[in-house]
Amino acid sequence: MTSAASTTDSTDAQAGRPAAEAADPARPPAWQLRLRRFGYTAGPGADVRARLVPPFPEPALRVWAALGVAAYRVAPMNRLLGWVGPLLVALVAGALRFWNLGRPDKVIFDETYYAKDAWALIHRGYEVNWPKDYNDEVIRLGSDVPLGTDASYVVHPPVGKWVIGLGEWMHGFTPFGWRFMTAVLGTLSVLLICRIGRRLFRSTFLGCLAGALLAVDGLHFVMSRAALLDLVLMFFVVAAFGCLVVDRDRSRARLLAQLPVDEDGLVRPDADIAETARLGRRPWRIAAGVCLGLAFATKWNGLYILAAFALMSVLWDVGARRVAGAGRPYPTVLKKDVLPAFVSTVPVAIGTYVVSWTGWIVTDDGYFRNWAATAGKGGNWTFLPDWLRSLWHYEYEVYQFHIGLTSGHTYDSNPWSWLVLGRPVSYYYESPAPGVDGCPKDTAGKCAAEVLALGTPLLWWAACFAVAYALWRWLLRRDWRAGAILCGIAAGYLPWFAYQERTIFYFYAVVFVPFLCLAVAMMIGAILGPPGSTERRRIVGAVGSGVLVLLIFWNFIYFWPIYTGTPIPVDSWRARMWFDTWV
């Protein structure tokens, strides 16, 4: 087990000192001297190999020997465990998400838009208008429901609806069908977080812990069981982040392979190589660009995440070249890496976005599809294809809609309240009588059946402390992992503060929930204790972290009825409404 408190390359910034400091190699860099007053202590000097590509810790031979595993089998078993553990966590997450997925057998919350739009997309290639108050007919008729041809004005790009539509194509126009793909992506995102956490922390245990926390988060769970766009957006964001983390490791390994090895077998920094080396083809960065394009093509706030992740990836290149010995890493990266990074992400993402509109492009019946040939005829941009001009006009109209959306809603909330669960969103609520729709016959009075998009409270409140811990690790310990986690949180969260007059909802936070779980796992790793801790310290840490994790799991189980729409007595429902704003 490796604690998240260990940082093998937290001293990346030590290489490439200014000339005045290079004259005295024993003198710490100026930034270290400034941070000492805040508690910073530089890690021990290490071989550049360990700082560029930190190795996974050696397996604990005593544990494997106690299990009867021969020494020569330990390494392969340890690698196998790196997949078996995450797959088991994902299997449990999938079982939870697919259990009774078709219930409630209703159109809940915004499924009234996206489930219908998805059905139209896979049959028409564009969204159509539906009769008002038609949800009961959709449930009654299912796949036999009549589908119109009158194009509908929609304000979100099509990828999320194509994803939902794939489930409808496989399983029909039913609640199970339109929730199927969000349940699949919710399960896969748990697997991704397990693997990403393992690579970040160099610990299978902490990676699986991060995935397990995501599996029992109430908001992620509810969103995985509803046909809304935000879970799809979250999946592509997590996939892009994972691609960039893999790209970071592989590009640093290429740089490491070009550095000289001294007579002691240690890799040493080399300024000339660090400033001239090329990092080669980077297919994982291109894959991240595709994923970010799919995120942007699901909901527009994916644009902020594209910008944040692209910048983060470039800063990782700066850190790599600095560790390798570059005296001026920023100019070096500007000259060598920025243009390839831009081409691999931004144009790829934009191209992916445009391709996602293919269904609308190839038809003549989509909303605004013929605008360039009618109302938009003439002007200075007639050399562009009509479909492109019409699409640009559509995007402009959608932008005007989004910035002008200020109408109130019962469940809208300010982003300041999200982390503390100020105002969750009720997707479904009914009050069945005893003996009806699953309400126990011996219930005194009616039952309450609700689907409430509410994060597991103890997990989210622990995450508030974990975010503070990650800030400390990043600012004062120069821990790149904390910075990466904070980037994922900030990219999905902070942009909403610029739109506080707009009607926005707490469930938008599902985009950064995976990064909150990574932050909590990192904090728990610190509670467990750093390498070399005494046995007493380890025991205390294990008890403290174990109690916290068990309480989070219990909290998820306690709120299970209001995550799944299970009918419970009204008194039991009221006991779960811990705050007035949850009602």
XYZ file of C-alpha atoms in Angstrom:
583
model
C 0.000 0.000 0.000
C 1.398 3.359 -0.960
C 0.210 6.544 0.714
C -0.848 9.538 -1.345
C 1.341 11.597 0.926
C 4.470 10.313 -0.813
C 5.651 12.509 -3.664
C 8.501 11.148 -5.664
C 8.647 14.095 -8.005
C 7.360 16.966 -5.859
C 10.809 18.509 -6.207
C 10.539 18.823 -9.987
C 11.156 22.546 -9.778
C 14.611 22.100 -8.313
C 16.245 21.519 -11.679
C 17.131 24.335 -14.043
C 18.092 26.978 -11.449
C 18.913 30.557 -12.376
C 22.602 31.317 -12.963
C 23.070 32.968 -9.546
C 21.841 29.838 -7.792
C 23.747 27.478 -10.092
C 26.966 29.044 -8.852
C 26.211 27.553 -5.443
C 24.674 24.103 -5.988
C 24.132 23.652 -2.253
C 21.909 26.724 -2.042
C 18.183 25.886 -2.356
C 16.236 27.682 -5.119
C 14.674 30.990 -4.182
C 11.119 29.626 -4.348
C 12.004 26.966 -1.763
C 13.430 29.605 0.550
C 10.236 31.658 0.228
C 7.969 28.685 0.927
C 9.862 27.463 3.993
C 7.987 29.955 6.147
C 4.778 28.119 5.199
C 6.124 24.694 6.125
C 7.596 23.571 2.798
C 10.460 21.112 2.980
C 12.134 19.845 -0.166
C 12.087 16.120 -0.682
C 15.342 14.192 -0.704
C 17.443 14.385 -3.843
C 16.579 11.600 -6.256
C 17.707 10.086 -9.485
C 16.119 11.991 -12.370
C 14.645 8.675 -13.464
C 12.427 8.514 -10.372
C 11.391 12.142 -10.689
C 10.464 11.963 -14.362
C 8.645 8.616 -14.230
C 7.984 7.575 -10.602
C 7.992 3.778 -10.376
C 5.243 1.731 -8.835
C 6.349 0.514 -5.397
C 7.716 -2.980 -5.073
C 5.069 -5.519 -4.005
C 5.046 -6.560 -0.362
C 6.640 -10.013 -0.524
C 5.617 -10.933 3.029
C 1.916 -10.549 2.227
C 2.137 -12.650 -0.941
C 4.268 -15.271 0.838
C 1.604 -15.551 3.535
C -0.898 -16.261 0.750
C 1.349 -19.006 -0.608
C 2.451 -17.164 -3.768
C 6.007 -17.911 -4.920
C 8.364 -14.936 -5.164
C 8.743 -15.170 -8.955
C 4.961 -14.899 -9.373
C 4.565 -11.788 -7.212
C 5.311 -9.167 -9.872
C 2.872 -10.636 -12.469
C 0.224 -11.057 -9.763
C 0.689 -7.455 -8.682
C 0.209 -6.239 -12.264
C -2.861 -8.440 -12.614
C -4.264 -7.000 -9.419
C -3.975 -3.557 -11.018
C -6.791 -4.644 -13.349
C -8.667 -7.140 -11.200
C -9.236 -4.619 -8.384
C -10.670 -1.870 -10.618
C -12.801 -4.369 -12.541
C -14.319 -5.702 -9.312
C -15.123 -2.174 -8.122
C -16.682 -1.392 -11.513
C -18.679 -4.640 -11.382
C -20.225 -3.625 -8.054
C -20.903 -0.108 -9.383
C -22.601 -1.575 -12.455
C -24.757 -3.921 -10.383
C -25.955 -0.965 -8.308
C -26.707 1.159 -11.362
C -28.477 -1.498 -13.427
C -30.579 -2.835 -10.550
C -34.220 -2.080 -11.379
C -33.050 0.549 -13.890
C -36.474 0.822 -15.516
C -37.989 2.140 -12.271
C -39.583 4.584 -11.867
C -41.512 3.567 -14.969
C -42.058 7.240 -15.747
C -40.487 10.092 -17.642
C -38.598 11.838 -14.829
C -37.385 15.450 -14.779
C -35.524 16.501 -17.968
C -35.869 13.074 -19.537
C -38.932 14.694 -21.053
C -36.528 16.546 -23.380
C -33.500 14.327 -23.901
C -35.133 10.899 -24.169
C -37.495 12.231 -26.840
C -34.789 14.162 -28.676
C -32.612 11.041 -28.705
C -35.431 8.945 -30.183
C -35.948 11.548 -32.901
C -32.235 11.747 -33.685
C -31.835 8.035 -34.334
C -34.929 8.016 -36.567
C -34.852 11.425 -38.249
C -31.295 12.700 -37.795
C -32.642 15.842 -36.112
C -34.862 16.715 -33.134
C -38.609 17.132 -33.662
C -41.481 18.753 -31.799
C -43.643 16.583 -29.563
C -47.243 17.161 -28.443
C -47.598 18.898 -25.096
C -48.126 16.718 -21.989
C -47.273 13.598 -23.992
C -45.217 11.723 -21.377
C -47.985 9.291 -20.416
C -48.464 8.380 -24.073
C -44.707 7.785 -24.432
C -44.818 5.333 -21.529
C -47.974 3.630 -22.849
C -46.927 3.267 -26.489
C -43.158 2.911 -26.126
C -41.426 2.267 -29.454
C -44.778 2.461 -31.278
C -45.220 6.132 -30.424
C -45.862 8.231 -33.562
C -42.939 10.474 -34.483
C -43.448 13.811 -36.202
C -41.284 15.581 -38.776
C -41.587 19.197 -37.606
C -38.067 20.282 -36.573
C -37.596 21.421 -32.984
C -35.347 24.204 -31.680
C -32.921 22.662 -29.170
C -30.172 24.358 -27.181
C -27.641 21.571 -26.613
C -25.334 19.868 -29.129
C -26.245 16.346 -30.231
C -23.600 13.928 -28.870
C -25.233 13.297 -25.469
C -28.543 12.634 -27.196
C -26.920 10.302 -29.725
C -25.466 8.365 -26.770
C -28.884 8.121 -25.094
C -30.385 7.176 -28.456
C -27.957 4.262 -28.781
C -29.553 2.698 -25.702
C -33.025 3.332 -27.143
C -31.979 1.734 -30.425
C -30.841 -1.395 -28.562
C -33.603 -1.673 -25.945
C -36.543 0.325 -27.278
C -38.211 3.605 -26.355
C -38.689 2.702 -22.689
C -37.287 4.022 -19.406
C -34.752 1.164 -19.386
C -33.792 1.927 -22.977
C -33.184 5.633 -22.540
C -31.319 5.119 -19.237
C -29.200 2.221 -20.464
C -26.248 4.153 -21.874
C -25.956 6.563 -18.946
C -25.774 3.502 -16.667
C -23.058 2.046 -18.916
C -21.038 5.270 -18.918
C -21.548 5.719 -15.176
C -20.108 2.239 -14.613
C -17.209 2.785 -17.016
C -16.367 6.088 -15.347
C -15.877 4.205 -12.063
C -13.427 1.880 -13.828
C -11.612 4.861 -15.349
C -11.252 6.588 -11.990
C -9.832 3.399 -10.445
C -7.187 3.222 -13.164
C -6.507 6.966 -13.207
C -6.169 7.016 -9.419
C -3.785 4.055 -9.576
C -1.568 5.881 -12.061
C -1.743 9.185 -10.189
C -0.969 7.796 -6.746
C 1.101 4.771 -7.854
C -1.201 2.725 -5.628
C -3.803 0.164 -6.663
C -5.446 0.509 -3.260
C -5.937 4.276 -3.483
C -7.066 4.017 -7.100
C -9.702 1.440 -6.195
C -10.707 3.537 -3.189
C -11.317 6.577 -5.416
C -13.445 4.441 -7.739
C -15.363 2.930 -4.831
C -16.132 6.409 -3.488
C -17.448 7.405 -6.913
C -19.544 4.219 -7.015
C -21.339 5.225 -3.792
C -21.768 8.922 -4.506
C -25.474 9.663 -4.607
C -25.324 12.347 -7.309
C -23.245 10.199 -9.655
C -25.525 7.233 -8.908
C -28.746 9.109 -9.674
C -27.297 10.701 -12.804
C -26.183 7.245 -13.984
C -29.841 6.170 -13.802
C -31.417 9.107 -15.653
C -31.336 10.125 -19.323
C -29.707 13.532 -18.863
C -26.673 14.988 -20.633
C -24.426 15.833 -17.695
C -23.381 12.246 -16.937
C -22.341 11.826 -20.590
C -20.331 15.046 -20.358
C -18.680 13.799 -17.165
C -17.634 10.547 -18.824
C -15.870 12.259 -21.722
C -14.149 14.682 -19.326
C -12.826 11.807 -17.198
C -11.722 9.929 -20.319
C -9.856 13.007 -21.574
C -8.171 13.458 -18.207
C -7.082 9.818 -18.215
C -5.651 10.155 -21.719
C -3.620 13.197 -20.658
C -2.264 11.420 -17.568
C -1.100 8.502 -19.752
C 0.390 10.980 -22.242
C 2.268 12.658 -19.387
C 3.890 9.407 -18.321
C 4.793 8.345 -21.848
C 6.213 11.683 -22.982
C 8.330 11.902 -19.835
C 9.558 8.348 -20.451
C 10.688 9.396 -23.948
C 12.511 12.369 -22.508
C 14.090 10.165 -19.859
C 15.376 7.740 -22.513
C 17.429 10.544 -24.088
C 19.207 11.678 -20.888
C 22.742 10.493 -20.046
C 23.509 7.830 -17.436
C 26.589 8.320 -15.232
C 29.100 5.734 -14.090
C 26.925 4.927 -11.054
C 23.963 4.082 -13.256
C 22.051 7.235 -12.280
C 20.283 9.362 -14.854
C 21.499 12.945 -14.744
C 19.896 16.149 -16.044
C 21.293 17.597 -19.256
C 20.377 21.145 -20.265
C 21.175 20.671 -23.947
C 19.046 17.541 -24.299
C 16.233 18.983 -22.170
C 16.009 22.055 -24.404
C 16.330 20.326 -27.786
C 14.740 16.888 -27.372
C 11.573 16.108 -29.267
C 8.901 14.139 -27.482
C 7.684 12.321 -30.586
C 4.169 11.395 -31.596
C 1.624 11.702 -28.826
C -1.505 9.717 -29.765
C -2.881 9.887 -26.215
C -3.005 13.667 -26.446
C -4.922 13.386 -29.719
C -7.304 10.929 -28.048
C -7.792 13.507 -25.298
C -8.634 16.078 -27.978
C -11.309 13.766 -29.395
C -12.777 13.166 -25.918
C -12.806 16.897 -25.183
C -14.516 17.511 -28.511
C -17.171 14.956 -27.576
C -17.549 16.680 -24.198
C -17.992 20.062 -25.898
C -20.431 18.432 -28.331
C -22.513 17.213 -25.370
C -22.765 20.503 -23.477
C -21.010 23.770 -24.154
C -19.355 24.045 -20.737
C -16.987 21.402 -22.105
C -15.201 24.358 -23.717
C -13.927 25.555 -20.343
C -12.632 22.084 -19.598
C -10.912 21.939 -22.978
C -9.061 25.178 -22.213
C -8.105 24.101 -18.680
C -6.873 20.644 -19.664
C -4.891 21.938 -22.638
C -3.108 24.441 -20.379
C -2.496 21.761 -17.747
C -0.907 19.463 -20.328
C 1.462 22.206 -21.485
C 2.472 22.986 -17.901
C 3.250 19.298 -17.427
C 5.678 19.592 -20.350
C 7.288 22.566 -18.618
C 7.792 20.479 -15.483
C 9.246 17.573 -17.467
C 11.818 19.702 -19.254
C 12.729 21.475 -16.019
C 13.427 18.167 -14.278
C 15.435 17.015 -17.300
C 17.713 20.049 -16.835
C 16.289 22.859 -18.988
C 17.472 26.231 -17.662
C 14.638 28.053 -19.454
C 11.791 25.543 -19.592
C 9.030 27.997 -20.549
C 10.718 29.333 -23.715
C 11.684 25.756 -24.568
C 8.125 24.506 -24.283
C 6.853 27.548 -26.191
C 9.198 26.672 -29.038
C 8.964 22.886 -28.982
C 5.662 21.806 -27.486
C 2.939 24.468 -27.558
C 2.091 24.222 -31.265
C 1.880 20.395 -31.289
C -0.182 20.560 -28.090
C -2.565 23.069 -29.653
C -2.953 21.068 -32.866
C -3.536 17.845 -30.918
C -6.342 19.283 -28.820
C -8.116 22.425 -30.061
C -8.517 21.713 -33.835
C -9.187 18.041 -33.075
C -11.876 18.992 -30.555
C -13.481 21.510 -32.920
C -13.401 19.002 -35.789
C -15.044 16.406 -33.545
C -17.705 18.938 -32.599
C -18.561 19.708 -36.234
C -18.678 16.019 -37.176
C -21.137 15.442 -34.329
C -23.672 17.542 -36.264
C -23.599 15.191 -39.263
C -27.202 14.085 -38.766
C -28.346 17.706 -38.960
C -26.007 18.536 -41.860
C -27.104 15.733 -44.181
C -30.804 16.506 -43.826
C -32.729 19.468 -45.207
C -35.336 19.406 -42.447
C -33.398 20.316 -39.293
C -34.126 23.532 -37.437
C -32.304 26.493 -39.089
C -30.819 24.012 -41.602
C -31.747 26.203 -44.597
C -31.194 29.571 -42.915
C -28.240 30.474 -45.186
C -30.350 29.967 -48.300
C -33.359 31.907 -46.966
C -33.176 34.504 -44.178
C -29.354 34.565 -44.239
C -28.950 34.891 -47.975
C -26.217 37.315 -49.061
C -23.595 39.004 -46.893
C -19.805 38.730 -46.701
C -19.483 35.011 -45.947
C -21.236 33.499 -48.967
C -18.021 31.731 -50.004
C -18.588 29.318 -47.094
C -20.865 26.286 -47.549
C -24.490 26.999 -46.723
C -24.577 24.260 -44.077
C -21.648 25.850 -42.251
C -23.197 29.313 -42.287
C -26.520 27.883 -41.099
C -24.776 25.967 -38.313
C -22.924 29.102 -37.203
C -26.228 31.006 -37.056
C -27.791 28.184 -35.044
C -24.876 28.311 -32.585
C -25.253 32.069 -32.211
C -28.951 31.739 -31.432
C -28.220 29.039 -28.856
C -25.580 31.242 -27.222
C -28.112 34.072 -26.927
C -30.563 31.673 -25.317
C -28.060 30.443 -22.722
C -26.868 33.871 -21.601
C -30.457 35.092 -21.338
C -31.804 32.134 -19.340
C -32.753 33.831 -16.061
C -36.260 32.493 -15.437
C -36.588 31.085 -11.938
C -37.021 27.402 -11.125
C -38.046 25.590 -7.951
C -34.732 23.750 -7.808
C -32.238 26.255 -9.187
C -29.286 26.964 -6.910
C -26.218 29.141 -6.556
C -22.867 27.385 -7.137
C -21.672 28.636 -3.737
C -24.010 26.071 -2.166
C -23.056 23.049 -4.247
C -20.168 21.621 -2.217
C -22.235 21.703 0.978
C -25.339 20.279 -0.773
C -27.447 23.380 -0.312
C -30.188 22.643 -2.841
C -30.432 19.167 -4.446
C -32.871 18.500 -7.276
C -35.927 16.248 -7.044
C -36.355 14.299 -10.302
C -39.449 12.385 -9.246
C -41.904 12.333 -6.335
C -45.132 10.439 -5.698
C -47.158 9.582 -2.570
C -48.598 6.084 -3.055
C -51.190 4.802 -0.594
C -50.562 1.676 1.530
C -50.556 -1.438 -0.645
C -50.196 0.591 -3.860
C -47.073 0.837 -6.087
C -44.791 -0.828 -3.567
C -45.927 1.032 -0.442
C -46.102 -1.504 2.424
C -49.677 -2.443 3.340
C -49.117 -1.886 7.046
C -47.925 1.702 6.579
C -49.793 4.273 8.650
C -50.671 6.948 6.135
C -49.103 7.362 2.718
C -45.586 6.576 1.522
C -43.100 8.831 -0.212
C -41.299 7.694 -3.374
C -38.620 10.126 -4.533
C -35.568 10.264 -6.781
C -33.410 13.040 -5.326
C -30.200 14.109 -7.057
C -28.183 14.486 -3.861
C -24.520 13.692 -3.354
C -23.704 11.321 -0.494
C -23.498 13.958 2.263
C -20.546 12.603 4.266
C -18.540 12.133 1.067
C -19.157 15.699 -0.098
C -18.465 17.229 3.291
C -15.254 15.210 3.548
C -14.438 16.468 0.043
C -14.514 20.067 1.320
C -11.577 19.200 3.589
C -9.950 17.165 0.827
C -10.016 20.143 -1.541
C -8.349 22.284 1.137
C -5.731 19.549 1.617
C -5.123 19.354 -2.142
C -4.654 23.144 -2.275
C -2.034 22.870 0.449
C -0.283 20.010 -1.358
C -0.242 21.942 -4.610
C 0.703 25.396 -3.361
C 3.167 24.516 -0.620
C 4.400 21.042 -1.531
C 4.466 21.429 -5.301
C 2.566 18.155 -5.725
C 1.524 17.890 -9.375
C -1.139 15.295 -8.562
C -2.968 17.722 -6.300
C -2.732 20.347 -9.034
C -4.199 17.952 -11.605
C -7.124 17.057 -9.336
C -7.770 20.723 -8.573
C -7.695 21.519 -12.286
C -10.466 18.979 -12.890
C -12.549 20.443 -10.060
C -11.946 24.066 -11.064
C -12.676 23.470 -14.772
C -16.063 21.933 -14.007
C -17.003 24.209 -11.120
C -15.578 27.726 -11.276
C -17.062 28.796 -14.667
C -20.559 28.659 -13.162
C -19.695 31.531 -10.824
C -19.651 33.805 -13.873
C -23.337 32.975 -14.518
C -24.914 33.419 -11.109
C -27.864 35.298 -12.600
C -28.553 32.379 -14.925
C -30.851 29.498 -13.995
C -28.428 26.739 -12.982
C -28.756 23.523 -11.012
C -26.747 21.522 -8.509
C -26.672 18.406 -10.691
C -24.261 20.217 -13.064
C -21.681 19.387 -10.371
C -21.609 15.736 -11.482
C -18.920 16.793 -13.980
C -16.343 17.287 -11.223
C -17.539 14.618 -8.755
C -14.847 12.138 -9.948
C -12.143 14.663 -9.058
C -13.658 15.195 -5.606
C -13.386 11.427 -5.089
C -9.735 11.507 -6.166
C -9.133 14.335 -3.681
C -10.755 12.360 -0.853
C -8.688 9.282 -1.749
C -5.545 11.416 -1.679
C -6.486 12.802 1.743
C -7.186 9.302 3.063
C -3.763 8.248 1.794
C -2.261 11.009 3.912
C -4.316 9.894 6.919
C -2.926 6.375 6.488
C 0.556 7.824 6.835
C 3.614 8.347 4.634
C 6.132 5.583 3.844
C 8.343 4.803 6.809
C 5.682 5.638 9.392
C 5.764 3.804 12.685
C 3.432 0.898 13.284
C 1.502 2.967 15.817
C 1.065 5.774 13.260
C -0.133 3.274 10.664
C -2.681 1.719 13.025
C -4.110 5.089 14.032
C -4.243 6.173 10.400
C -5.902 2.934 9.289
C -8.566 3.200 11.997
C -9.304 6.846 11.203
C -9.485 6.362 7.430
C -11.430 3.106 7.808
C -14.072 4.754 9.971
C -14.437 7.602 7.456
C -14.848 5.237 4.492
C -17.336 3.006 6.328
C -19.413 6.033 7.336
C -19.517 7.174 3.700
C -20.678 3.713 2.586
C -23.309 3.649 5.362
C -24.491 7.110 4.327
C -25.072 5.928 0.755
C -27.041 2.905 1.994
C -29.125 5.115 4.293
C -30.131 7.397 1.395
C -30.658 4.510 -1.041
C -34.495 4.770 -0.966
C -34.477 8.407 -2.066
C -31.903 7.713 -4.778
C -33.992 4.940 -6.349
C -37.593 6.062 -5.864
C -38.286 3.234 -3.399
C -41.566 3.891 -1.516
C -40.950 4.387 2.225
C -43.188 5.716 5.005
C -43.401 9.482 5.022
C -41.789 9.629 8.476
C -38.777 7.702 7.149
C -38.597 10.064 4.198
C -38.722 13.115 6.498
C -35.888 11.628 8.584
C -33.717 11.765 5.459
C -34.524 15.400 4.727
C -31.703 16.713 6.919
C -32.226 20.321 5.834
C -35.293 22.304 4.853
C -33.703 23.128 1.480
C -33.704 19.429 0.562
C -37.486 19.319 0.408
